[in-house]
PDB file of C-alpha atoms in Angstrom:
ATOM      1  CA  MET A   4      61.006  92.226  94.140  1.00  0.00           C
ATOM      2  CA  ARG A   5      63.681  93.911  92.091  1.00  0.00           C
ATOM      3  CA  ARG A   6      61.629  97.108  91.600  1.00  0.00           C
ATOM      4  CA  ARG A   7      60.919  97.363  95.339  1.00  0.00           C
ATOM      5  CA  ALA A   8      64.652  97.313  96.047  1.00  0.00           C
ATOM      6  CA  VAL A   9      65.404 100.348  93.874  1.00  0.00           C
ATOM      7  CA  PRO A  10      64.010 103.098  96.192  1.00  0.00           C
ATOM      8  CA  GLY A  11      65.973 101.707  99.138  1.00  0.00           C
ATOM      9  CA  LEU A  12      69.142 101.621  97.089  1.00  0.00           C
ATOM     10  CA  ALA A  13      68.602 105.188  95.907  1.00  0.00           C
ATOM     11  CA  LEU A  14      68.164 106.396  99.506  1.00  0.00           C
ATOM     12  CA  ALA A  15      71.291 104.588 100.601  1.00  0.00           C
ATOM     13  CA  LEU A  16      73.303 106.130  97.768  1.00  0.00           C
ATOM     14  CA  ALA A  17      71.962 109.585  98.556  1.00  0.00           C
ATOM     15  CA  ALA A  18      72.933 109.249 102.189  1.00  0.00           C
ATOM     16  CA  LEU A  19      76.400 108.034 101.223  1.00  0.00           C
ATOM     17  CA  LEU A  20      76.972 110.906  98.805  1.00  0.00           C
ATOM     18  CA  ALA A  21      75.803 113.427 101.399  1.00  0.00           C
ATOM     19  CA  ARG A  22      78.512 112.394 103.875  1.00  0.00           C
ATOM     20  CA  PRO A  23      81.743 114.435 103.911  1.00  0.00           C
ATOM     21  CA  ALA A  24      84.581 112.588 102.196  1.00  0.00           C
ATOM     22  CA  ALA A  25      86.910 113.014 105.160  1.00  0.00           C
ATOM     23  CA  ALA A  26      84.381 111.485 107.540  1.00  0.00           C
ATOM     24  CA  GLU A  27      83.863 108.550 105.209  1.00  0.00           C
ATOM     25  CA  THR A  28      87.580 107.843 105.073  1.00  0.00           C
ATOM     26  CA  GLY A  29      88.065 108.393 108.787  1.00  0.00           C
ATOM     27  CA  ASP A  30      85.450 105.767 109.549  1.00  0.00           C
ATOM     28  CA  LEU A  31      87.737 103.135 108.026  1.00  0.00           C
ATOM     29  CA  VAL A  32      90.355 103.537 110.754  1.00  0.00           C
ATOM     30  CA  ALA A  33      89.688 101.292 113.739  1.00  0.00           C
ATOM     31  CA  THR A  34      89.482 103.169 117.044  1.00  0.00           C
ATOM     32  CA  ASP A  35      90.189 100.200 119.330  1.00  0.00           C
ATOM     33  CA  ALA A  36      93.135  98.553 117.543  1.00  0.00           C
ATOM     34  CA  LEU A  37      96.183  99.270 115.457  1.00  0.00           C
ATOM     35  CA  ARG A  38      95.407  97.145 112.403  1.00  0.00           C
ATOM     36  CA  VAL A  39      98.634  96.465 110.532  1.00  0.00           C
ATOM     37  CA  CYS A  40      98.942  95.015 107.016  1.00  0.00           C
ATOM     38  CA  ALA A  41     101.928  92.661 106.903  1.00  0.00           C
ATOM     39  CA  ASP A  42     103.533  89.745 105.120  1.00  0.00           C
ATOM     40  CA  PRO A  43     103.128  86.476 107.080  1.00  0.00           C
ATOM     41  CA  ALA A  44     106.557  85.056 106.177  1.00  0.00           C
ATOM     42  CA  ASN A  45     109.064  87.711 105.275  1.00  0.00           C
ATOM     43  CA  LEU A  46     111.874  87.888 107.829  1.00  0.00           C
ATOM     44  CA  PRO A  47     113.617  90.037 108.847  1.00  0.00           C
ATOM     45  CA  PHE A  48     110.624  92.327 108.276  1.00  0.00           C
ATOM     46  CA  SER A  49     107.594  90.430 109.560  1.00  0.00           C
ATOM     47  CA  ASN A  50     106.030  87.034 110.088  1.00  0.00           C
ATOM     48  CA  GLU A  51     102.986  85.526 111.762  1.00  0.00           C
ATOM     49  CA  ARG A  52     104.987  84.759 114.924  1.00  0.00           C
ATOM     50  CA  GLY A  53     105.947  88.395 115.431  1.00  0.00           C
ATOM     51  CA  GLU A  54     109.686  87.763 114.952  1.00  0.00           C
ATOM     52  CA  GLY A  55     110.493  90.568 112.491  1.00  0.00           C
ATOM     53  CA  PHE A  56     111.673  94.072 113.249  1.00  0.00           C
ATOM     54  CA  GLU A  57     108.510  95.524 111.703  1.00  0.00           C
ATOM     55  CA  ASN A  58     106.500  93.373 114.150  1.00  0.00           C
ATOM     56  CA  ARG A  59     108.437  94.865 117.041  1.00  0.00           C
ATOM     57  CA  ILE A  60     108.061  98.429 115.744  1.00  0.00           C
ATOM     58  CA  ALA A  61     104.326  97.871 115.242  1.00  0.00           C
ATOM     59  CA  ALA A  62     104.033  96.640 118.839  1.00  0.00           C
ATOM     60  CA  LEU A  63     105.855  99.766 120.010  1.00  0.00           C
ATOM     61  CA  LEU A  64     103.446 102.000 118.069  1.00  0.00           C
ATOM     62  CA  ALA A  65     100.404 100.139 119.375  1.00  0.00           C
ATOM     63  CA  GLN A  66     101.584 100.722 122.927  1.00  0.00           C
ATOM     64  CA  ALA A  67     102.254 104.401 122.186  1.00  0.00           C
ATOM     65  CA  LEU A  68      98.733 104.771 120.743  1.00  0.00           C
ATOM     66  CA  ASP A  69      97.199 102.764 123.605  1.00  0.00           C
ATOM     67  CA  ARG A  70      95.617 100.243 121.232  1.00  0.00           C
ATOM     68  CA  ARG A  71      95.773  96.489 120.879  1.00  0.00           C
ATOM     69  CA  LEU A  72      97.758  95.246 117.893  1.00  0.00           C
ATOM     70  CA  ASP A  73      95.882  93.328 115.185  1.00  0.00           C
ATOM     71  CA  TYR A  74      97.335  92.005 111.936  1.00  0.00           C
ATOM     72  CA  VAL A  75      95.949  91.356 108.491  1.00  0.00           C
ATOM     73  CA  PHE A  76      98.469  89.036 106.865  1.00  0.00           C
ATOM     74  CA  PHE A  77      98.807  88.905 103.088  1.00  0.00           C
ATOM     75  CA  PRO A  78     101.858  87.984 100.964  1.00  0.00           C
ATOM     76  CA  GLN A  79     103.613  91.075  99.607  1.00  0.00           C
ATOM     77  CA  VAL A  80     102.967  90.266  95.985  1.00  0.00           C
ATOM     78  CA  GLN A  81     101.106  92.258  93.342  1.00  0.00           C
ATOM     79  CA  GLY A  82      97.807  93.420  94.832  1.00  0.00           C
ATOM     80  CA  PHE A  83      99.056  93.631  98.432  1.00  0.00           C
ATOM     81  CA  VAL A  84      97.926  97.232  99.048  1.00  0.00           C
ATOM     82  CA  ARG A  85      94.702  96.796  97.061  1.00  0.00           C
ATOM     83  CA  ASN A  86      93.681  93.730  99.072  1.00  0.00           C
ATOM     84  CA  THR A  87      94.642  95.066 102.499  1.00  0.00           C
ATOM     85  CA  LEU A  88      94.916  98.812 103.126  1.00  0.00           C
ATOM     86  CA  ARG A  89      92.742 100.060 100.286  1.00  0.00           C
ATOM     87  CA  ALA A  90      90.138  97.394 101.014  1.00  0.00           C
ATOM     88  CA  GLY A  91      89.743  98.850 104.532  1.00  0.00           C
ATOM     89  CA  ARG A  92      90.901  95.645 106.228  1.00  0.00           C
ATOM     90  CA  CYS A  93      93.808  97.359 108.000  1.00  0.00           C
ATOM     91  CA  ASP A  94      95.054 100.881 108.574  1.00  0.00           C
ATOM     92  CA  LEU A  95      98.843 100.862 108.390  1.00  0.00           C
ATOM     93  CA  VAL A  96     101.451  99.332 106.067  1.00  0.00           C
ATOM     94  CA  MET A  97     104.930  99.007 107.531  1.00  0.00           C
ATOM     95  CA  GLY A  98     108.092  99.498 105.490  1.00  0.00           C
ATOM     96  CA  THR A  99     107.028 101.450 102.405  1.00  0.00           C
ATOM     97  CA  VAL A 100     109.299 103.580 100.237  1.00  0.00           C
ATOM     98  CA  ALA A 101     108.745 107.341 100.324  1.00  0.00           C
ATOM     99  CA  GLY A 102     106.852 108.416  97.214  1.00  0.00           C
ATOM    100  CA  ASP A 103     104.742 105.259  96.798  1.00  0.00           C
ATOM    101  CA  GLU A 104     101.755 106.345  94.678  1.00  0.00           C
ATOM    102  CA  LEU A 105      99.364 103.706  96.043  1.00  0.00           C
ATOM    103  CA  LEU A 106      99.169 105.261  99.502  1.00  0.00           C
ATOM    104  CA  GLN A 107     100.061 108.274 101.625  1.00  0.00           C
ATOM    105  CA  ASN A 108     103.450 108.092 103.301  1.00  0.00           C
ATOM    106  CA  THR A 109     104.262 108.971 106.872  1.00  0.00           C
ATOM    107  CA  ASN A 110     107.532 110.668 107.714  1.00  0.00           C
ATOM    108  CA  PRO A 111     110.531 108.327 107.280  1.00  0.00           C
ATOM    109  CA  TYR A 112     111.508 106.275 110.310  1.00  0.00           C
ATOM    110  CA  TYR A 113     114.776 104.948 108.913  1.00  0.00           C
ATOM    111  CA  HIS A 114     117.185 105.516 106.031  1.00  0.00           C
ATOM    112  CA  THR A 115     118.998 102.503 104.621  1.00  0.00           C
ATOM    113  CA  THR A 116     120.737 101.277 101.512  1.00  0.00           C
ATOM    114  CA  TYR A 117     121.674  98.431  99.221  1.00  0.00           C
ATOM    115  CA  VAL A 118     125.016  96.890 100.140  1.00  0.00           C
ATOM    116  CA  ILE A 119     127.694  94.592  98.804  1.00  0.00           C
ATOM    117  CA  ALA A 120     128.192  91.660 101.188  1.00  0.00           C
ATOM    118  CA  PHE A 121     131.247  89.389 101.181  1.00  0.00           C
ATOM    119  CA  ARG A 122     133.051  86.908 103.421  1.00  0.00           C
ATOM    120  CA  ARG A 123     135.134  88.550 106.143  1.00  0.00           C
ATOM    121  CA  ASP A 124     138.099  86.374 105.235  1.00  0.00           C
ATOM    122  CA  HIS A 125     137.777  87.186 101.532  1.00  0.00           C
ATOM    123  CA  PRO A 126     137.270  90.955 101.052  1.00  0.00           C
ATOM    124  CA  VAL A 127     136.445  92.336  97.625  1.00  0.00           C
ATOM    125  CA  PRO A 128     137.694  95.516  95.900  1.00  0.00           C
ATOM    126  CA  GLU A 129     136.385  98.834  97.223  1.00  0.00           C
ATOM    127  CA  ARG A 130     135.071  99.943  93.824  1.00  0.00           C
ATOM    128  CA  LEU A 131     132.841  98.136  91.356  1.00  0.00           C
ATOM    129  CA  ASP A 132     134.864  99.544  88.452  1.00  0.00           C
ATOM    130  CA  ASP A 133     138.016  97.797  89.694  1.00  0.00           C
ATOM    131  CA  PRO A 134     138.996  95.319  86.922  1.00  0.00           C
ATOM    132  CA  ALA A 135     139.419  92.620  89.609  1.00  0.00           C
ATOM    133  CA  MET A 136     135.637  92.623  90.101  1.00  0.00           C
ATOM    134  CA  ARG A 137     135.192  90.923  86.733  1.00  0.00           C
ATOM    135  CA  ALA A 138     136.956  87.816  87.997  1.00  0.00           C
ATOM    136  CA  LEU A 139     134.548  87.445  90.955  1.00  0.00           C
ATOM    137  CA  ARG A 140     131.369  85.389  91.144  1.00  0.00           C
ATOM    138  CA  LEU A 141     128.669  87.897  92.043  1.00  0.00           C
ATOM    139  CA  GLY A 142     125.022  87.514  92.989  1.00  0.00           C
ATOM    140  CA  ALA A 143     122.046  89.887  92.964  1.00  0.00           C
ATOM    141  CA  ILE A 144     118.261  89.901  92.994  1.00  0.00           C
ATOM    142  CA  ALA A 145     116.907  90.382  89.476  1.00  0.00           C
ATOM    143  CA  ARG A 146     115.345  93.762  88.616  1.00  0.00           C
ATOM    144  CA  THR A 147     116.563  95.511  91.763  1.00  0.00           C
ATOM    145  CA  PRO A 148     118.532  98.811  91.673  1.00  0.00           C
ATOM    146  CA  PRO A 149     122.028  97.211  91.883  1.00  0.00           C
ATOM    147  CA  THR A 150     121.403  95.786  88.400  1.00  0.00           C
ATOM    148  CA  ASP A 151     122.090  99.302  87.069  1.00  0.00           C
ATOM    149  CA  LEU A 152     125.517  99.310  88.730  1.00  0.00           C
ATOM    150  CA  LEU A 153     126.289  95.853  87.355  1.00  0.00           C
ATOM    151  CA  LEU A 154     125.394  97.007  83.841  1.00  0.00           C
ATOM    152  CA  ARG A 155     127.433 100.214  84.122  1.00  0.00           C
ATOM    153  CA  ASN A 156     130.498  98.324  85.306  1.00  0.00           C
ATOM    154  CA  ARG A 157     130.120  95.439  82.824  1.00  0.00           C
ATOM    155  CA  LEU A 158     129.604  92.860  85.565  1.00  0.00           C
ATOM    156  CA  ILE A 159     126.403  91.229  84.316  1.00  0.00           C
ATOM    157  CA  GLY A 160     128.323  88.360  82.746  1.00  0.00           C
ATOM    158  CA  ASN A 161     129.752  87.182  86.066  1.00  0.00           C
ATOM    159  CA  THR A 162     126.560  87.706  88.085  1.00  0.00           C
ATOM    160  CA  ARG A 163     124.092  85.026  89.134  1.00  0.00           C
ATOM    161  CA  PHE A 164     120.568  86.428  89.481  1.00  0.00           C
ATOM    162  CA  PHE A 165     117.992  85.267  92.012  1.00  0.00           C
ATOM    163  CA  PRO A 166     114.246  85.880  91.430  1.00  0.00           C
ATOM    164  CA  LEU A 167     112.551  89.027  92.754  1.00  0.00           C
ATOM    165  CA  ALA A 168     108.853  88.107  92.579  1.00  0.00           C
ATOM    166  CA  VAL A 169     108.364  85.096  94.858  1.00  0.00           C
ATOM    167  CA  ASP A 170     105.849  83.836  97.382  1.00  0.00           C
ATOM    168  CA  THR A 171     107.687  84.617 100.607  1.00  0.00           C
ATOM    169  CA  ARG A 172     105.913  81.745 102.348  1.00  0.00           C
ATOM    170  CA  HIS A 173     108.022  79.347 100.306  1.00  0.00           C
ATOM    171  CA  GLU A 174     111.091  81.234  99.037  1.00  0.00           C
ATOM    172  CA  ALA A 175     113.601  83.720 100.470  1.00  0.00           C
ATOM    173  CA  PRO A 176     115.945  84.667  97.609  1.00  0.00           C
ATOM    174  CA  GLY A 177     117.839  87.298  99.619  1.00  0.00           C
ATOM    175  CA  ALA A 178     118.717  84.805 102.336  1.00  0.00           C
ATOM    176  CA  GLU A 179     119.605  82.148  99.746  1.00  0.00           C
ATOM    177  CA  LEU A 180     121.900  84.597  97.968  1.00  0.00           C
ATOM    178  CA  LEU A 181     123.750  85.477 101.170  1.00  0.00           C
ATOM    179  CA  ARG A 182     124.069  81.842 102.216  1.00  0.00           C
ATOM    180  CA  ALA A 183     125.659  81.147  98.828  1.00  0.00           C
ATOM    181  CA  VAL A 184     128.302  83.786  99.610  1.00  0.00           C
ATOM    182  CA  ALA A 185     128.896  82.363 103.092  1.00  0.00           C
ATOM    183  CA  ALA A 186     129.291  78.869 101.601  1.00  0.00           C
ATOM    184  CA  GLY A 187     131.842  80.067  99.051  1.00  0.00           C
ATOM    185  CA  GLU A 188     129.593  79.456  96.041  1.00  0.00           C
ATOM    186  CA  LEU A 189     129.684  83.212  95.314  1.00  0.00           C
ATOM    187  CA  ASP A 190     132.251  85.865  96.200  1.00  0.00           C
ATOM    188  CA  ALA A 191     129.888  88.750  96.880  1.00  0.00           C
ATOM    189  CA  ALA A 192     126.212  89.713  96.852  1.00  0.00           C
ATOM    190  CA  LEU A 193     124.601  93.027  95.948  1.00  0.00           C
ATOM    191  CA  VAL A 194     121.515  92.995  98.128  1.00  0.00           C
ATOM    192  CA  TRP A 195     119.110  95.077 100.214  1.00  0.00           C
ATOM    193  CA  GLY A 196     120.877  96.156 103.404  1.00  0.00           C
ATOM    194  CA  PRO A 197     118.272  95.062 105.981  1.00  0.00           C
ATOM    195  CA  ILE A 198     118.359  91.517 104.602  1.00  0.00           C
ATOM    196  CA  ALA A 199     122.164  91.389 104.713  1.00  0.00           C
ATOM    197  CA  GLY A 200     122.314  92.932 108.182  1.00  0.00           C
ATOM    198  CA  TYR A 201     119.862  90.378 109.566  1.00  0.00           C
ATOM    199  CA  GLN A 202     121.761  87.437 108.124  1.00  0.00           C
ATOM    200  CA  ILE A 203     125.007  88.772 109.589  1.00  0.00           C
ATOM    201  CA  THR A 204     123.782  89.982 112.993  1.00  0.00           C
ATOM    202  CA  VAL A 205     120.980  87.550 113.863  1.00  0.00           C
ATOM    203  CA  GLN A 206     121.717  84.468 111.764  1.00  0.00           C
ATOM    204  CA  GLY A 207     125.471  84.729 112.295  1.00  0.00           C
ATOM    205  CA  LEU A 208     126.718  84.441 108.718  1.00  0.00           C
ATOM    206  CA  PRO A 209     130.469  85.259 108.584  1.00  0.00           C
ATOM    207  CA  LEU A 210     130.005  88.206 106.242  1.00  0.00           C
ATOM    208  CA  ALA A 211     130.856  91.898 106.125  1.00  0.00           C
ATOM    209  CA  MET A 212     129.083  94.573 104.102  1.00  0.00           C
ATOM    210  CA  ARG A 213     129.634  98.008 102.585  1.00  0.00           C
ATOM    211  CA  ALA A 214     127.049 100.493 101.347  1.00  0.00           C
ATOM    212  CA  LEU A 215     126.693 100.665  97.577  1.00  0.00           C
ATOM    213  CA  PRO A 216     127.140 104.193  96.234  1.00  0.00           C
ATOM    214  CA  THR A 217     124.408 106.075  94.442  1.00  0.00           C
ATOM    215  CA  GLU A 218     125.956 107.138  91.132  1.00  0.00           C
ATOM    216  CA  PRO A 219     124.706 109.748  88.652  1.00  0.00           C
ATOM    217  CA  GLY A 220     122.558 108.309  85.901  1.00  0.00           C
ATOM    218  CA  VAL A 221     121.582 105.066  87.642  1.00  0.00           C
ATOM    219  CA  ALA A 222     118.905 104.032  90.128  1.00  0.00           C
ATOM    220  CA  ARG A 223     119.526 105.280  93.651  1.00  0.00           C
ATOM    221  CA  MET A 224     120.832 102.785  96.174  1.00  0.00           C
ATOM    222  CA  ASP A 225     119.631 104.433  99.412  1.00  0.00           C
ATOM    223  CA  TYR A 226     116.007 104.906 100.453  1.00  0.00           C
ATOM    224  CA  ARG A 227     114.064 106.570 103.238  1.00  0.00           C
ATOM    225  CA  ILE A 228     111.549 104.089 104.603  1.00  0.00           C
ATOM    226  CA  THR A 229     108.093 105.196 105.724  1.00  0.00           C
ATOM    227  CA  MET A 230     104.770 103.697 106.743  1.00  0.00           C
ATOM    228  CA  GLY A 231     101.687 103.937 104.540  1.00  0.00           C
ATOM    229  CA  VAL A 232      98.106 105.023 105.237  1.00  0.00           C
ATOM    230  CA  ARG A 233      95.149 105.668 102.943  1.00  0.00           C
ATOM    231  CA  ALA A 234      95.378 108.850 100.892  1.00  0.00           C
ATOM    232  CA  GLU A 235      92.803 111.038 102.660  1.00  0.00           C
ATOM    233  CA  GLU A 236      93.604 110.043 106.246  1.00  0.00           C
ATOM    234  CA  THR A 237      95.591 113.145 107.160  1.00  0.00           C
ATOM    235  CA  GLU A 238      94.772 113.079 110.871  1.00  0.00           C
ATOM    236  CA  TRP A 239      95.699 109.391 111.148  1.00  0.00           C
ATOM    237  CA  ARG A 240      98.978 110.113 109.373  1.00  0.00           C
ATOM    238  CA  ARG A 241      99.629 112.954 111.831  1.00  0.00           C
ATOM    239  CA  ARG A 242      99.126 110.612 114.787  1.00  0.00           C
ATOM    240  CA  ILE A 243     101.480 108.000 113.375  1.00  0.00           C
ATOM    241  CA  ASN A 244     104.083 110.691 112.655  1.00  0.00           C
ATOM    242  CA  ALA A 245     103.854 111.903 116.249  1.00  0.00           C
ATOM    243  CA  ALA A 246     104.358 108.364 117.577  1.00  0.00           C
ATOM    244  CA  ILE A 247     107.363 107.832 115.282  1.00  0.00           C
ATOM    245  CA  ARG A 248     108.924 111.123 116.386  1.00  0.00           C
ATOM    246  CA  GLU A 249     108.415 110.436 120.089  1.00  0.00           C
ATOM    247  CA  HIS A 250     109.825 106.895 119.889  1.00  0.00           C
ATOM    248  CA  GLN A 251     112.534 107.292 117.241  1.00  0.00           C
ATOM    249  CA  ALA A 252     115.331 106.283 119.624  1.00  0.00           C
ATOM    250  CA  GLU A 253     113.532 103.031 120.477  1.00  0.00           C
ATOM    251  CA  ILE A 254     112.867 102.367 116.787  1.00  0.00           C
ATOM    252  CA  ASP A 255     116.561 102.873 116.044  1.00  0.00           C
ATOM    253  CA  GLY A 256     117.423 100.397 118.801  1.00  0.00           C
ATOM    254  CA  ILE A 257     115.146  97.741 117.296  1.00  0.00           C
ATOM    255  CA  LEU A 258     116.665  98.259 113.852  1.00  0.00           C
ATOM    256  CA  ARG A 259     120.184  97.907 115.239  1.00  0.00           C
ATOM    257  CA  ASP A 260     119.189  94.691 117.030  1.00  0.00           C
ATOM    258  CA  TYR A 261     118.446  93.257 113.573  1.00  0.00           C
ATOM    259  CA  GLY A 262     121.611  94.618 111.970  1.00  0.00           C
ATOM    260  CA  VAL A 263     119.803  97.068 109.680  1.00  0.00           C
ATOM    261  CA  PRO A 264     122.432  99.401 108.151  1.00  0.00           C
ATOM    262  CA  LEU A 265     121.381 102.958 109.002  1.00  0.00           C
ATOM    263  CA  LEU A 266     122.482 106.082 107.149  1.00  0.00           C
ATOM    264  CA  ASP A 267     122.891 109.465 108.832  1.00  0.00           C
ATOM    265  CA  ALA A 268     121.524 112.782 107.533  1.00  0.00           C
ATOM    266  CA  GLU A 269     124.470 113.060 105.097  1.00  0.00           C
ATOM    267  CA  GLY A 270     123.891 109.545 103.770  1.00  0.00           C
ATOM    268  CA  ARG A 271     126.890 108.001 105.525  1.00  0.00           C
ATOM    269  CA  LEU A 272     126.710 104.543 107.058  1.00  0.00           C
ATOM    270  CA  GLN A 273     126.415 104.833 110.835  1.00  0.00           C
ATOM    271  CA  ALA A 274     128.468 102.699 113.182  1.00  0.00           C
ATOM    272  CA  PRO A 275     126.519  99.634 114.440  1.00  0.00           C
TER     273      PRO A 275
END
């Protein structure tokens, strides 16, 4: 039985190798649906109930492409891209950082930043190098870019760190950090802007925020956010780019609904 199977296998391999690489990759993209890879419990970005801003942007793209919207949900932990996009189960990852080596990036569809968030009735100094900052109780997510600023300004000792790598179905460290500021347990939080904006605008926390500066010699604080497709799918990337370009104003409106801090072309924080 095993020997009989070998000729069939050899023919199948020969046929596979004879196909053009581009055609092979193109066949992975569904033609009847926009198949999106997403986290099932990661607000404000996405969840299974479609309540995140990435859910709404995905629905907008599906309509623009005249396709139904399908999701493949998988927690955004190590192996997310390998088990979703690169496994051929879906065709688009929302909210990736430009330059991600695991996939091909579309053009950016928003530009945002890390922020410092604080209670409106208890503002903090404008600069992290202000000596008064060392008397404050700060919070941050471990191993995120603001850690570099905390180290540079000798603020690690008065900072409480929340975990970065969590199962989002059970933990939301960014939201917990901001609630601690709102409750007066901490004076300020250095956190990803879209998370802070959502907690302020949608959840109603009595906080204000300022963009953190990108300083020479430390990790950058602002990032251009893209979508991700498989590496060889140039035509699919072109179609997504066209849809982003044609519907950028609507995308911006969705982001503002969720309080996402948006930077202009010069990197300045836009008015809400």
